[in-house]
PDB file of C-alpha atoms in Angstrom:
ATOM      1  CA  HIS A  25      -2.553  -1.344  52.431  1.00 58.00           C
ATOM      2  CA  PRO A  26      -4.743  -0.737  49.375  1.00 57.00           C
ATOM      3  CA  THR A  27      -8.294  -2.122  49.634  1.00 54.00           C
ATOM      4  CA  PRO A  28      -9.410  -4.739  47.206  1.00 56.00           C
ATOM      5  CA  TYR A  29     -11.226  -3.513  44.222  1.00 56.00           C
ATOM      6  CA  THR A  30     -14.986  -3.328  44.586  1.00 55.00           C
ATOM      7  CA  PRO A  31     -17.010  -2.026  41.625  1.00 52.00           C
ATOM      8  CA  HIS A  32     -18.921   1.189  42.032  1.00 48.00           C
ATOM      9  CA  PRO A  33     -22.228   1.545  40.281  1.00 45.00           C
ATOM     10  CA  THR A  34     -21.810   2.260  36.681  1.00 43.00           C
ATOM     11  CA  PRO A  35     -24.131   3.729  34.052  1.00 41.00           C
ATOM     12  CA  HIS A  36     -24.744   0.151  32.943  1.00 41.00           C
ATOM     13  CA  THR A  37     -26.104  -0.749  36.352  1.00 39.00           C
ATOM     14  CA  LEU A  38     -28.016   2.499  36.812  1.00 38.00           C
ATOM     15  CA  HIS A  39     -29.578   2.425  33.365  1.00 40.00           C
ATOM     16  CA  PRO A  40     -29.498  -1.235  32.219  1.00 40.00           C
ATOM     17  CA  THR A  41     -28.642  -1.806  28.609  1.00 42.00           C
ATOM     18  CA  PRO A  42     -30.073  -4.581  26.629  1.00 43.00           C
ATOM     19  CA  LEU A  43     -28.960  -7.984  28.021  1.00 44.00           C
ATOM     20  CA  LEU A  44     -25.641  -9.173  26.900  1.00 51.00           C
ATOM     21  CA  PRO A  45     -25.566 -12.478  24.994  1.00 53.00           C
ATOM     22  CA  ALA A  46     -25.301 -15.374  27.429  1.00 49.00           C
ATOM     23  CA  PRO A  47     -21.934 -16.997  27.502  1.00 59.00           C
ATOM     24  CA  MET A  48     -21.972 -19.980  25.175  1.00 64.00           C
ATOM     25  CA  SER A  49     -19.618 -22.937  24.997  1.00 72.00           C
ATOM     26  CA  LEU A  50     -17.353 -23.079  21.995  1.00 76.00           C
ATOM     27  CA  SER A  51     -17.977 -25.736  19.309  1.00 79.00           C
ATOM     28  CA  ASP A  52     -14.551 -27.105  20.024  1.00 85.00           C
ATOM     29  CA  PRO A  53     -14.546 -28.733  23.571  1.00 86.00           C
ATOM     30  CA  ARG A  54     -10.759 -28.987  23.664  1.00 92.00           C
ATOM     31  CA  ARG A  55     -10.386 -25.224  23.018  1.00 92.00           C
ATOM     32  CA  GLN A  56     -13.130 -24.573  25.555  1.00 92.00           C
ATOM     33  CA  LYS A  57     -11.248 -26.574  28.203  1.00 93.00           C
ATOM     34  CA  GLN A  58      -8.013 -24.709  27.404  1.00 94.00           C
ATOM     35  CA  LEU A  59      -9.661 -21.348  27.914  1.00 95.00           C
ATOM     36  CA  LYS A  60     -11.300 -22.390  31.120  1.00 94.00           C
ATOM     37  CA  THR A  61      -7.942 -23.439  32.468  1.00 95.00           C
ATOM     38  CA  LEU A  62      -6.526 -19.948  31.554  1.00 96.00           C
ATOM     39  CA  VAL A  63      -9.491 -18.274  33.270  1.00 96.00           C
ATOM     40  CA  GLU A  64      -8.811 -20.277  36.448  1.00 95.00           C
ATOM     41  CA  LYS A  65      -5.116 -19.318  36.180  1.00 96.00           C
ATOM     42  CA  LEU A  66      -6.303 -15.607  36.406  1.00 96.00           C
ATOM     43  CA  GLY A  67      -7.960 -16.498  39.722  1.00 95.00           C
ATOM     44  CA  LEU A  68     -11.520 -16.502  38.168  1.00 94.00           C
ATOM     45  CA  SER A  69     -13.919 -19.247  38.826  1.00 89.00           C
ATOM     46  CA  ALA A  70     -14.866 -21.392  35.775  1.00 76.00           C
ATOM     47  CA  ASP A  71     -18.513 -20.338  35.928  1.00 84.00           C
ATOM     48  CA  VAL A  72     -17.865 -16.587  35.631  1.00 90.00           C
ATOM     49  CA  PRO A  73     -19.871 -14.958  32.783  1.00 93.00           C
ATOM     50  CA  VAL A  74     -17.063 -14.898  30.238  1.00 94.00           C
ATOM     51  CA  ARG A  75     -17.858 -14.498  26.574  1.00 95.00           C
ATOM     52  CA  TRP A  76     -15.973 -17.584  25.405  1.00 94.00           C
ATOM     53  CA  ASP A  77     -16.227 -16.552  21.801  1.00 94.00           C
ATOM     54  CA  LEU A  78     -14.560 -13.215  22.560  1.00 96.00           C
ATOM     55  CA  LEU A  79     -11.894 -14.916  24.687  1.00 96.00           C
ATOM     56  CA  ASP A  80     -11.142 -17.380  21.739  1.00 96.00           C
ATOM     57  CA  LEU A  81     -10.928 -14.376  19.412  1.00 96.00           C
ATOM     58  CA  ALA A  82      -8.632 -12.551  21.839  1.00 97.00           C
ATOM     59  CA  LEU A  83      -6.120 -15.399  21.559  1.00 96.00           C
ATOM     60  CA  THR A  84      -6.227 -15.748  17.738  1.00 95.00           C
ATOM     61  CA  HIS A  85      -3.298 -14.030  15.992  1.00 93.00           C
ATOM     62  CA  PRO A  86      -3.825 -12.384  12.552  1.00 92.00           C
ATOM     63  CA  SER A  87      -1.507 -15.003  11.011  1.00 92.00           C
ATOM     64  CA  ILE A  88      -4.356 -17.462  11.666  1.00 91.00           C
ATOM     65  CA  SER A  89      -7.056 -15.463  10.227  1.00 90.00           C
ATOM     66  CA  ARG A  90      -7.059 -12.142   8.505  1.00 88.00           C
ATOM     67  CA  ASP A  91     -10.608 -11.066   9.599  1.00 91.00           C
ATOM     68  CA  LYS A  92     -11.267 -13.022  12.762  1.00 92.00           C
ATOM     69  CA  ASN A  93      -8.389 -12.133  15.081  1.00 94.00           C
ATOM     70  CA  TYR A  94      -7.570 -10.237  18.150  1.00 95.00           C
ATOM     71  CA  GLU A  95      -7.000  -6.803  16.654  1.00 96.00           C
ATOM     72  CA  GLN A  96     -10.341  -5.200  17.476  1.00 96.00           C
ATOM     73  CA  LEU A  97     -10.279  -6.568  20.999  1.00 97.00           C
ATOM     74  CA  GLU A  98      -6.723  -5.284  21.382  1.00 97.00           C
ATOM     75  CA  PHE A  99      -7.946  -1.824  20.569  1.00 97.00           C
ATOM     76  CA  VAL A 100     -10.501  -2.085  23.367  1.00 98.00           C
ATOM     77  CA  GLY A 101      -8.045  -3.699  25.816  1.00 98.00           C
ATOM     78  CA  ASP A 102      -5.552  -0.858  25.336  1.00 96.00           C
ATOM     79  CA  SER A 103      -8.047   1.524  27.041  1.00 97.00           C
ATOM     80  CA  VAL A 104      -8.947  -1.122  29.653  1.00 98.00           C
ATOM     81  CA  VAL A 105      -5.406  -1.581  30.854  1.00 98.00           C
ATOM     82  CA  ARG A 106      -4.635   2.110  30.882  1.00 96.00           C
ATOM     83  CA  LEU A 107      -7.829   2.662  33.068  1.00 97.00           C
ATOM     84  CA  ALA A 108      -6.945  -0.194  35.381  1.00 98.00           C
ATOM     85  CA  ALA A 109      -3.471   1.167  35.846  1.00 98.00           C
ATOM     86  CA  ALA A 110      -4.748   4.683  36.472  1.00 96.00           C
ATOM     87  CA  GLU A 111      -7.131   3.439  39.148  1.00 97.00           C
ATOM     88  CA  VAL A 112      -4.509   1.291  40.808  1.00 98.00           C
ATOM     89  CA  LEU A 113      -2.103   4.234  40.989  1.00 97.00           C
ATOM     90  CA  LEU A 114      -4.819   6.487  42.357  1.00 96.00           C
ATOM     91  CA  GLU A 115      -5.631   4.086  45.079  1.00 97.00           C
ATOM     92  CA  THR A 116      -2.208   3.061  45.945  1.00 96.00           C
ATOM     93  CA  TYR A 117      -0.405   6.438  45.886  1.00 95.00           C
ATOM     94  CA  PRO A 118      -3.117   9.114  46.538  1.00 95.00           C
ATOM     95  CA  GLU A 119      -0.590  11.773  47.290  1.00 92.00           C
ATOM     96  CA  ALA A 120       1.403  11.474  44.131  1.00 87.00           C
ATOM     97  CA  LEU A 121       1.431  14.134  41.420  1.00 80.00           C
ATOM     98  CA  VAL A 122      -0.367  13.732  38.183  1.00 80.00           C
ATOM     99  CA  GLY A 123       3.059  13.880  36.446  1.00 75.00           C
ATOM    100  CA  GLU A 124       4.283  10.828  38.264  1.00 79.00           C
ATOM    101  CA  PHE A 125       1.044   9.034  37.521  1.00 86.00           C
ATOM    102  CA  ALA A 126       1.426   9.577  33.822  1.00 81.00           C
ATOM    103  CA  ALA A 127       5.138   8.582  33.888  1.00 79.00           C
ATOM    104  CA  LEU A 128       4.517   5.420  35.964  1.00 86.00           C
ATOM    105  CA  ARG A 129       1.577   4.396  33.873  1.00 89.00           C
ATOM    106  CA  SER A 130       3.529   4.629  30.610  1.00 83.00           C
ATOM    107  CA  MET A 131       5.906   2.106  31.968  1.00 84.00           C
ATOM    108  CA  MET A 132       3.220  -0.131  33.524  1.00 90.00           C
ATOM    109  CA  VAL A 133       1.399  -0.570  30.176  1.00 92.00           C
ATOM    110  CA  SER A 134       4.440  -0.834  27.945  1.00 87.00           C
ATOM    111  CA  ASP A 135       4.612  -3.858  25.677  1.00 89.00           C
ATOM    112  CA  ARG A 136       7.517  -5.263  27.619  1.00 89.00           C
ATOM    113  CA  THR A 137       5.467  -5.122  30.911  1.00 92.00           C
ATOM    114  CA  LEU A 138       2.358  -6.517  29.380  1.00 96.00           C
ATOM    115  CA  ALA A 139       4.462  -9.359  27.815  1.00 95.00           C
ATOM    116  CA  GLU A 140       5.828 -10.077  31.347  1.00 96.00           C
ATOM    117  CA  PHE A 141       2.270 -10.265  32.614  1.00 98.00           C
ATOM    118  CA  ALA A 142       1.319 -12.531  29.755  1.00 98.00           C
ATOM    119  CA  ASP A 143       4.228 -14.896  30.615  1.00 97.00           C
ATOM    120  CA  ARG A 144       3.272 -14.829  34.306  1.00 97.00           C
ATOM    121  CA  TYR A 145      -0.035 -16.400  33.430  1.00 97.00           C
ATOM    122  CA  GLY A 146       1.143 -18.594  30.594  1.00 96.00           C
ATOM    123  CA  PHE A 147      -0.689 -16.895  27.791  1.00 96.00           C
ATOM    124  CA  GLU A 148       1.503 -18.100  25.007  1.00 94.00           C
ATOM    125  CA  ARG A 149       0.416 -21.758  25.240  1.00 94.00           C
ATOM    126  CA  TYR A 150      -3.248 -20.518  24.437  1.00 96.00           C
ATOM    127  CA  LEU A 151      -2.370 -18.209  21.699  1.00 95.00           C
ATOM    128  CA  LEU A 152      -3.207 -19.497  18.272  1.00 93.00           C
ATOM    129  CA  VAL A 153      -0.534 -18.472  15.780  1.00 91.00           C
ATOM    130  CA  SER A 154       0.807 -19.768  12.494  1.00 86.00           C
ATOM    131  CA  SER A 155       3.983 -21.990  12.577  1.00 83.00           C
ATOM    132  CA  SER A 156       5.994 -19.381  10.680  1.00 79.00           C
ATOM    133  CA  THR A 157       4.943 -16.564  13.119  1.00 79.00           C
ATOM    134  CA  SER A 158       5.658 -18.685  16.188  1.00 76.00           C
ATOM    135  CA  ILE A 159       9.342 -19.032  15.272  1.00 76.00           C
ATOM    136  CA  ASP A 160       9.631 -15.136  14.966  1.00 79.00           C
ATOM    137  CA  ARG A 161      11.376 -14.592  18.269  1.00 77.00           C
ATOM    138  CA  ALA A 162      11.828 -10.800  17.477  1.00 80.00           C
ATOM    139  CA  GLY A 163       8.051 -10.348  17.450  1.00 87.00           C
ATOM    140  CA  ARG A 164       7.336 -12.320  20.506  1.00 92.00           C
ATOM    141  CA  ILE A 165       7.005  -9.390  22.959  1.00 92.00           C
ATOM    142  CA  SER A 166       4.735  -7.533  20.674  1.00 92.00           C
ATOM    143  CA  ARG A 167       2.506 -10.640  20.098  1.00 94.00           C
ATOM    144  CA  LEU A 168       2.102 -11.354  23.788  1.00 96.00           C
ATOM    145  CA  ALA A 169       1.415  -7.722  24.694  1.00 95.00           C
ATOM    146  CA  ASP A 170      -1.262  -7.531  21.954  1.00 96.00           C
ATOM    147  CA  ALA A 171      -2.902 -10.752  23.091  1.00 97.00           C
ATOM    148  CA  PHE A 172      -2.779  -9.692  26.715  1.00 98.00           C
ATOM    149  CA  GLU A 173      -4.614  -6.354  25.825  1.00 98.00           C
ATOM    150  CA  ALA A 174      -7.114  -8.317  23.734  1.00 98.00           C
ATOM    151  CA  VAL A 175      -7.937 -10.685  26.575  1.00 98.00           C
ATOM    152  CA  LEU A 176      -8.614  -7.630  28.750  1.00 98.00           C
ATOM    153  CA  GLY A 177     -10.923  -6.311  26.114  1.00 98.00           C
ATOM    154  CA  ALA A 178     -12.789  -9.689  25.914  1.00 97.00           C
ATOM    155  CA  LEU A 179     -13.117  -9.819  29.729  1.00 97.00           C
ATOM    156  CA  TYR A 180     -14.349  -6.189  29.878  1.00 98.00           C
ATOM    157  CA  LEU A 181     -16.935  -6.730  27.115  1.00 97.00           C
ATOM    158  CA  SER A 182     -18.184  -9.953  28.736  1.00 96.00           C
ATOM    159  CA  THR A 183     -19.776  -7.803  31.638  1.00 95.00           C
ATOM    160  CA  GLN A 184     -19.148  -4.261  30.436  1.00 96.00           C
ATOM    161  CA  THR A 185     -17.475  -3.640  33.766  1.00 96.00           C
ATOM    162  CA  MET A 186     -13.985  -3.945  35.152  1.00 97.00           C
ATOM    163  CA  VAL A 187     -14.912  -6.802  37.574  1.00 96.00           C
ATOM    164  CA  LEU A 188     -13.388  -9.614  35.574  1.00 97.00           C
ATOM    165  CA  VAL A 189     -10.246  -7.492  35.080  1.00 98.00           C
ATOM    166  CA  ARG A 190      -9.289  -5.839  38.246  1.00 97.00           C
ATOM    167  CA  SER A 191      -9.892  -8.836  40.516  1.00 96.00           C
ATOM    168  CA  TRP A 192      -6.643 -10.344  39.251  1.00 97.00           C
ATOM    169  CA  LEU A 193      -4.808  -7.608  37.394  1.00 98.00           C
ATOM    170  CA  ASP A 194      -4.469  -5.278  40.308  1.00 98.00           C
ATOM    171  CA  GLU A 195      -1.737  -7.237  41.958  1.00 97.00           C
ATOM    172  CA  PRO A 196       0.751  -7.419  39.073  1.00 98.00           C
ATOM    173  CA  LEU A 197       0.029  -3.766  38.325  1.00 98.00           C
ATOM    174  CA  ARG A 198       0.754  -2.692  41.843  1.00 97.00           C
ATOM    175  CA  GLU A 199       3.868  -4.808  42.016  1.00 96.00           C
ATOM    176  CA  LYS A 200       5.116  -3.199  38.710  1.00 95.00           C
ATOM    177  CA  ALA A 201       4.437   0.307  39.972  1.00 94.00           C
ATOM    178  CA  ALA A 202       6.363  -0.390  43.252  1.00 94.00           C
ATOM    179  CA  GLU A 203       9.302  -1.915  41.218  1.00 91.00           C
ATOM    180  CA  ILE A 204       9.454   1.193  38.988  1.00 86.00           C
ATOM    181  CA  ARG A 205       9.497   3.556  41.916  1.00 85.00           C
ATOM    182  CA  ARG A 206      12.281   1.510  43.542  1.00 85.00           C
ATOM    183  CA  ASP A 207      14.528   1.315  40.543  1.00 76.00           C
ATOM    184  CA  PRO A 208      13.521   3.980  37.952  1.00 66.00           C
ATOM    185  CA  ALA A 209      16.905   3.604  36.269  1.00 61.00           C
ATOM    186  CA  ARG A 210      15.773   0.406  34.406  1.00 63.00           C
ATOM    187  CA  GLN A 211      12.893   2.228  32.768  1.00 66.00           C
ATOM    188  CA  ASN A 212      12.370   3.916  29.427  1.00 74.00           C
ATOM    189  CA  TYR A 213      12.521   7.619  30.319  1.00 84.00           C
ATOM    190  CA  LYS A 214      11.721   8.845  26.715  1.00 88.00           C
ATOM    191  CA  ASP A 215       8.417   6.976  26.854  1.00 82.00           C
ATOM    192  CA  ALA A 216       7.647   8.116  30.410  1.00 80.00           C
ATOM    193  CA  LEU A 217       8.446  11.749  29.687  1.00 86.00           C
ATOM    194  CA  GLN A 218       6.307  11.736  26.399  1.00 84.00           C
ATOM    195  CA  GLU A 219       3.447  10.292  28.357  1.00 77.00           C
ATOM    196  CA  TRP A 220       3.707  13.064  30.899  1.00 80.00           C
ATOM    197  CA  THR A 221       3.965  15.905  28.388  1.00 85.00           C
ATOM    198  CA  GLN A 222       0.974  14.523  26.363  1.00 79.00           C
ATOM    199  CA  ALA A 223      -1.149  14.160  29.493  1.00 73.00           C
ATOM    200  CA  THR A 224      -0.209  17.535  30.871  1.00 78.00           C
ATOM    201  CA  TYR A 225       0.301  19.792  27.763  1.00 84.00           C
ATOM    202  CA  LYS A 226      -1.075  17.714  24.864  1.00 84.00           C
ATOM    203  CA  LYS A 227       2.374  18.174  23.280  1.00 90.00           C
ATOM    204  CA  LEU A 228       5.490  16.046  22.564  1.00 92.00           C
ATOM    205  CA  PRO A 229       8.890  17.028  23.881  1.00 95.00           C
ATOM    206  CA  GLN A 230      11.584  18.135  21.335  1.00 96.00           C
ATOM    207  CA  TYR A 231      15.198  16.848  21.418  1.00 97.00           C
ATOM    208  CA  LEU A 232      18.164  18.813  20.202  1.00 96.00           C
ATOM    209  CA  VAL A 233      21.368  16.676  19.856  1.00 96.00           C
ATOM    210  CA  LYS A 234      24.835  17.819  18.962  1.00 94.00           C
ATOM    211  CA  GLU A 235      28.180  16.146  18.782  1.00 90.00           C
ATOM    212  CA  ILE A 236      30.737  17.405  21.378  1.00 87.00           C
ATOM    213  CA  ASN A 237      34.483  17.207  21.184  1.00 74.00           C
ATOM    214  CA  GLY A 238      35.557  15.456  24.310  1.00 66.00           C
ATOM    215  CA  LEU A 239      38.338  13.031  25.389  1.00 62.00           C
ATOM    216  CA  ASP A 240      35.878  10.744  26.982  1.00 68.00           C
ATOM    217  CA  GLN A 241      33.214   8.398  25.378  1.00 78.00           C
ATOM    218  CA  GLU A 242      30.305  10.717  25.846  1.00 83.00           C
ATOM    219  CA  ARG A 243      30.279  12.017  22.261  1.00 88.00           C
ATOM    220  CA  PHE A 244      26.802  13.401  22.131  1.00 93.00           C
ATOM    221  CA  CYS A 245      24.879  16.012  24.166  1.00 94.00           C
ATOM    222  CA  ALA A 246      21.114  16.216  24.001  1.00 96.00           C
ATOM    223  CA  GLU A 247      18.674  18.780  25.375  1.00 97.00           C
ATOM    224  CA  VAL A 248      14.988  18.181  25.827  1.00 97.00           C
ATOM    225  CA  TRP A 249      12.606  21.135  25.412  1.00 96.00           C
ATOM    226  CA  LEU A 250       8.945  21.809  25.889  1.00 94.00           C
ATOM    227  CA  ASN A 251       7.088  25.094  25.491  1.00 93.00           C
ATOM    228  CA  GLU A 252      10.360  26.898  24.904  1.00 93.00           C
ATOM    229  CA  GLN A 253      11.676  25.567  28.195  1.00 93.00           C
ATOM    230  CA  LYS A 254      14.599  23.299  28.632  1.00 95.00           C
ATOM    231  CA  LEU A 255      13.547  20.360  30.754  1.00 94.00           C
ATOM    232  CA  GLY A 256      16.773  18.386  30.926  1.00 95.00           C
ATOM    233  CA  VAL A 257      20.226  17.809  29.437  1.00 96.00           C
ATOM    234  CA  GLY A 258      22.118  14.499  29.026  1.00 94.00           C
ATOM    235  CA  THR A 259      25.174  12.972  27.338  1.00 92.00           C
ATOM    236  CA  GLY A 260      25.900   9.571  25.865  1.00 91.00           C
ATOM    237  CA  ARG A 261      27.899   7.567  23.462  1.00 89.00           C
ATOM    238  CA  SER A 262      25.136   7.560  20.900  1.00 90.00           C
ATOM    239  CA  LYS A 263      22.354  10.098  19.947  1.00 91.00           C
ATOM    240  CA  LYS A 264      19.825   7.732  21.542  1.00 91.00           C
ATOM    241  CA  ALA A 265      21.727   7.335  24.676  1.00 90.00           C
ATOM    242  CA  ALA A 266      22.072  11.131  25.034  1.00 93.00           C
ATOM    243  CA  GLU A 267      18.348  11.649  24.453  1.00 94.00           C
ATOM    244  CA  GLN A 268      17.626   8.895  27.078  1.00 91.00           C
ATOM    245  CA  ALA A 269      19.870  10.688  29.546  1.00 93.00           C
ATOM    246  CA  ALA A 270      18.129  13.999  28.886  1.00 95.00           C
ATOM    247  CA  ALA A 271      14.727  12.446  29.291  1.00 93.00           C
ATOM    248  CA  LYS A 272      15.844  10.898  32.588  1.00 89.00           C
ATOM    249  CA  SER A 273      17.034  14.215  33.924  1.00 91.00           C
ATOM    250  CA  ALA A 274      13.711  15.847  32.940  1.00 91.00           C
ATOM    251  CA  PHE A 275      11.569  13.019  34.171  1.00 85.00           C
ATOM    252  CA  LEU A 276      13.170  12.955  37.673  1.00 81.00           C
ATOM    253  CA  GLU A 277      12.491  16.675  37.965  1.00 83.00           C
ATOM    254  CA  VAL A 278       8.847  16.102  36.982  1.00 76.00           C
ATOM    255  CA  VAL A 279       8.422  13.368  39.614  1.00 67.00           C
ATOM    256  CA  LYS A 280       9.843  15.632  42.350  1.00 66.00           C
ATOM    257  CA  GLY A 281       7.275  18.270  41.266  1.00 59.00           C
TER     258      GLY A 281
END
């Protein structure tokens, strides 16, 4: 069973940087209370050194303010969640190959997964959005994933360590990794394969699709290539389906090593 996360000494602890601004209460006590409730939902105590101003910003959609919103924190949080996922995978599956790590992580940090995590902790009720944006159901997954990453960015910057992140994020990340390994057929193999090829070769795979004359419904055949080597073949009713099937064939070979 994986051991709970305990932070290792970081450059910040070995060579202290100037003191971070002390966490200050927000001017709006109602908003402050909301954010404290969210922090407690994450399993953190209400007195942890959270930068409340950053957390407030992390839950402010660009439709509310063009210049004071979550976009910069989302940029930081994108790296934070990828690092957290990498560490969880290394600790949980120390014998796995790098190719499997890359493929698993691409699914663990996808917008759909991060939106699931945001729903798990009820982020939507704390996210400030314009009324016109809130009724845009098509953009909901993207909004929640962006806000989730931004919150991770705010928590990381509060202490400049992973302490306020991994103490609660490890569990859902570990559960998602196990779910993907149990049932990989539900996953997006094109994204997974791309993550692996970029991590391993710094290149994107190429897909060649042709229409085939057959009596069945599998009208298209796709091949996926990398470095002049055919990695996989697949068929489907559409070009996209054929590419996904080819990516699945290639990805499963990658995981097997």
